[in-house]
C-alpha angles and dihedrals in degrees: 000000000000125000111269111235108212100224142086133213090255092056095059119072106208090198086086111275091220091164086086123094120292118264104204094127099015117201107325128329125036121315110147130182094294117274145358130267130231115297112141127223094356088149093070091092127205098244144022093272091107094048117229096317130097117203123211135179139163131244095266086084093081093219118137118257091237092055092050093049093048091051095044098247116149114229119213107186122209119229115266125187136184113205088344095306120117116257101210119234090230089067096052097083087080107032096184092107091049094054092042089057092050091050088054092054106271115148114229126204137171135208138182126291109276110265094231092056092055092047092049096048098042092040092057092050093051092046088059091050095252127148116230133222116184118188108196148183106277119271088227089065102035142016089228096090094056090050093051090047092051094048092046090053092052094047094046095050108124094009123121093215122097118244114193122185109193122197103221092210086207130068141217113004090357086066088043090058089056091051091050091050091046089056091051093049094045092051089048089058098248118163121253091249092050090049093052092050092050093046094049089052091049091049090056090060102043111110125203122183117175139177123213119215092200114018091197088077091064108116121162118194098197130086129291099009099114091104091054091053091049091052090048091055090048092051090049089063089056092058094231131138111241124208115210135187136192117236129213092273089051095248114146109239132188112244101180142312133229135191093227133046089226092062092043091053091048089054091050089056091047089051090050092049093049098045107038124087128182088014095174091057092064144042118253111214123216111196127190137179105223097318107103095162091062090046089055090053090050092052090055090048092050090052091050090048100045104020136279093271095058115130109240130176126190125207136169117245109256120245091248090066096026090063088065102040103032133220119312095042117135130188145183120219123187144133122260130194090229114074120236117261 
């Protein structure tokens, strides 16, 4: 029997509910405010502590800018606009303003990392004789990865260093988990090839289950997802709450749909219970897009499902992903023993 979430649709204000407690740290473990800002090439490092490898990622990873800087991971932010006006990367640490603008009717959009920024960051690393590992937003969801890969190939031509662009095949904090593991492996002195093998295996086991508040927000920038967007619009007319997952090929798939948020949340807990192994050896991430009160309810439900001592971190969905799922979205991210299909 699934965990009963003690809430009703009427008790959750989807217009944010920011009168609830802050979720900077969320439970235990790291959560952060969502994502990093726009420092460039912060993965170059000042010493040999990180070996001969520079790590880079983009701001789909949902890791705070401070965490990335501390762990010498270069952040390459995608372009985000609201009604055609640039939404600066420096403002993305606290996305409250971003979601408030969307709720008031602003139209968000995202585009690839500017070419010059990639050339500058990667070029500096190669000039210092460093190998490069970039862990990026999946090509299935965005054209950004292909652009970074193409530019990296051009820059690396004739160099002896290795440049590896890795498609995360998961998004938001799932991508963040890969970045965290990459930092651990790099600092342990693992080779680039060993790191890639380990990270690809980890990616296979990262689970993401998310619920959209308004399916009409669903916009996928990759290839072949027009049918998914059409189905999302159709479901929106039925006034149900859809649950979606990301499969091994990084295609977004419908899991189920429910007429009430309460039932949808109960199913999310049942999914967590059935898929997670060795729960107390990992952090379960609760993500939300400008709805902290619902995130708080989810934390309580996760503790009821897995035990009061479960490590849980809460983070706000970054604008890069929030532009495509809309405010009110919530998600669970964790690692399972069983690989994704």
